[in-house]
């Protein structure tokens, strides 16, 4: 059994070190050790260290060691934007040093008795997991009690032991039935579930509020219209995203330590983030615009960006659109700056609305394909959408979770058709509650497409784009669906319109692979297939297998196909049935089925 366990871990590229008996920690044991460590005092006050450690540990457990690089750590864990340059900004090296020291302090103090160790060796960001050696030091308390017992009459010993048992049972009961507030909140955050029974949800939708403040303009007297145009566009575009509430500067108080916004008409209203900036106008009719995003809890700068020498003429609206598009992609996407920062805070402190914690958990599960995360997110969403019948965002994420079960079998509880029906029902309810949600129609399109209802799916995509043309996932998946039914040129053009400066999701890379593969452009198809790293995304494995086979790399193709079948045996038992979920066009389905068989997919 131990040999099989180690083989499974090695197949997933999990770095482990066996102890003297040859055993190695399982992924579940590593995750439990990670949660215990990050719940300690040394980490609760350092959300950046928690995010850093959680990112590298999860990357190894998900078989994505090649993602552990300074750039990806900075962008995905530490909140830097996509222009981050590790040669200029030493943040990753600095935080890695702090993290190693924090880990050492943990094992020297509260984690001294840990049986599963997570180590970060100097010179590497890749963690090592191993079991601690057998305990060399016995607990001194039993020895002291035995020594004391020799000097105490037996009836008194019995009384002392009985009292100890009573105290122990009392502590256990308190732990099970009524945890202290701080501990309970952290546990709820880690589980991603709703608050304890009886605790009412706060008014509103539970999502964070962003105050778009003012833009101080200097350098020219005729600039009165420039700032309102830019700020107005920012507020309009940002309000199209579901998981954020946008406030005007007259509806919130100032953040301590910053320039106060305009007089508040409702001083009691709270906000979570403040976006402010400045615009410096130059004689050559260009402007340098700078922004910074502050966390209102502690007035820390979460993100900052300067857009240098933006042209005011002939049309200032062109520059405005480019700035707003860039900011929306960086800040508001599911794995953008705000979500990443909030995920660090929520996991470290357990603070915030449980509905938003649930959305963050669901968003992470959709990225990771982790079964435990998927089940936690599904349970959380089901409970909270039942408790709050107006929780439209929760219903939309729940529809995506159910669709994931149908498409990939992740955490599935029943047959595929039932999961797809549940997804369709949840998506329709979400749109009824929030008819102006682009992501609602985007999710509905994904479900309709998987059902084979291609024309209604594209109608839903059209509606989603009309509602929010700035949402990269909407544009990417629409383009991918066009490619998947043979409208390759139109689909590739739409995929190309998605900003290349933003980190591409694996699905986007797969669609680019598919487009080039169908056009018989093997070089570019191979390039995009090889960019889909990790072994948890089935379509990524399919792409790598097809590209390897086309390049006569038989061993690589067989390796990718073996991992694909290991994820879901239906790819071997019903290849066309699995392909039909993604490719309703018969000619494309048959070509891929033939190519997979030629690549060596067992049947």
PDB file of N, CA and C in Angstrom, residues 18 144 454 542:
ATOM      1  N   UNK A  18      10.438  10.226   2.299  1.00  0.00           N
ATOM      2  CA  UNK A  18       9.989   9.189   3.207  1.00  0.00           C
ATOM      3  C   UNK A  18      10.774   9.225   4.506  1.00  0.00           C
ATOM      4  N   UNK A 144       5.775  13.182  34.901  1.00  0.00           N
ATOM      5  CA  UNK A 144       5.609  13.977  36.113  1.00  0.00           C
ATOM      6  C   UNK A 144       4.431  13.478  36.937  1.00  0.00           C
ATOM      7  N   UNK A 454     -26.771  24.466 -29.840  1.00  0.00           N
ATOM      8  CA  UNK A 454     -25.732  25.395 -30.277  1.00  0.00           C
ATOM      9  C   UNK A 454     -26.286  26.786 -30.552  1.00  0.00           C
ATOM     10  N   UNK A 542      -5.640  16.108 -23.440  1.00  0.00           N
ATOM     11  CA  UNK A 542      -6.043  15.742 -24.793  1.00  0.00           C
ATOM     12  C   UNK A 542      -5.224  16.513 -25.820  1.00  0.00           C
TER      13      UNK A 542
END
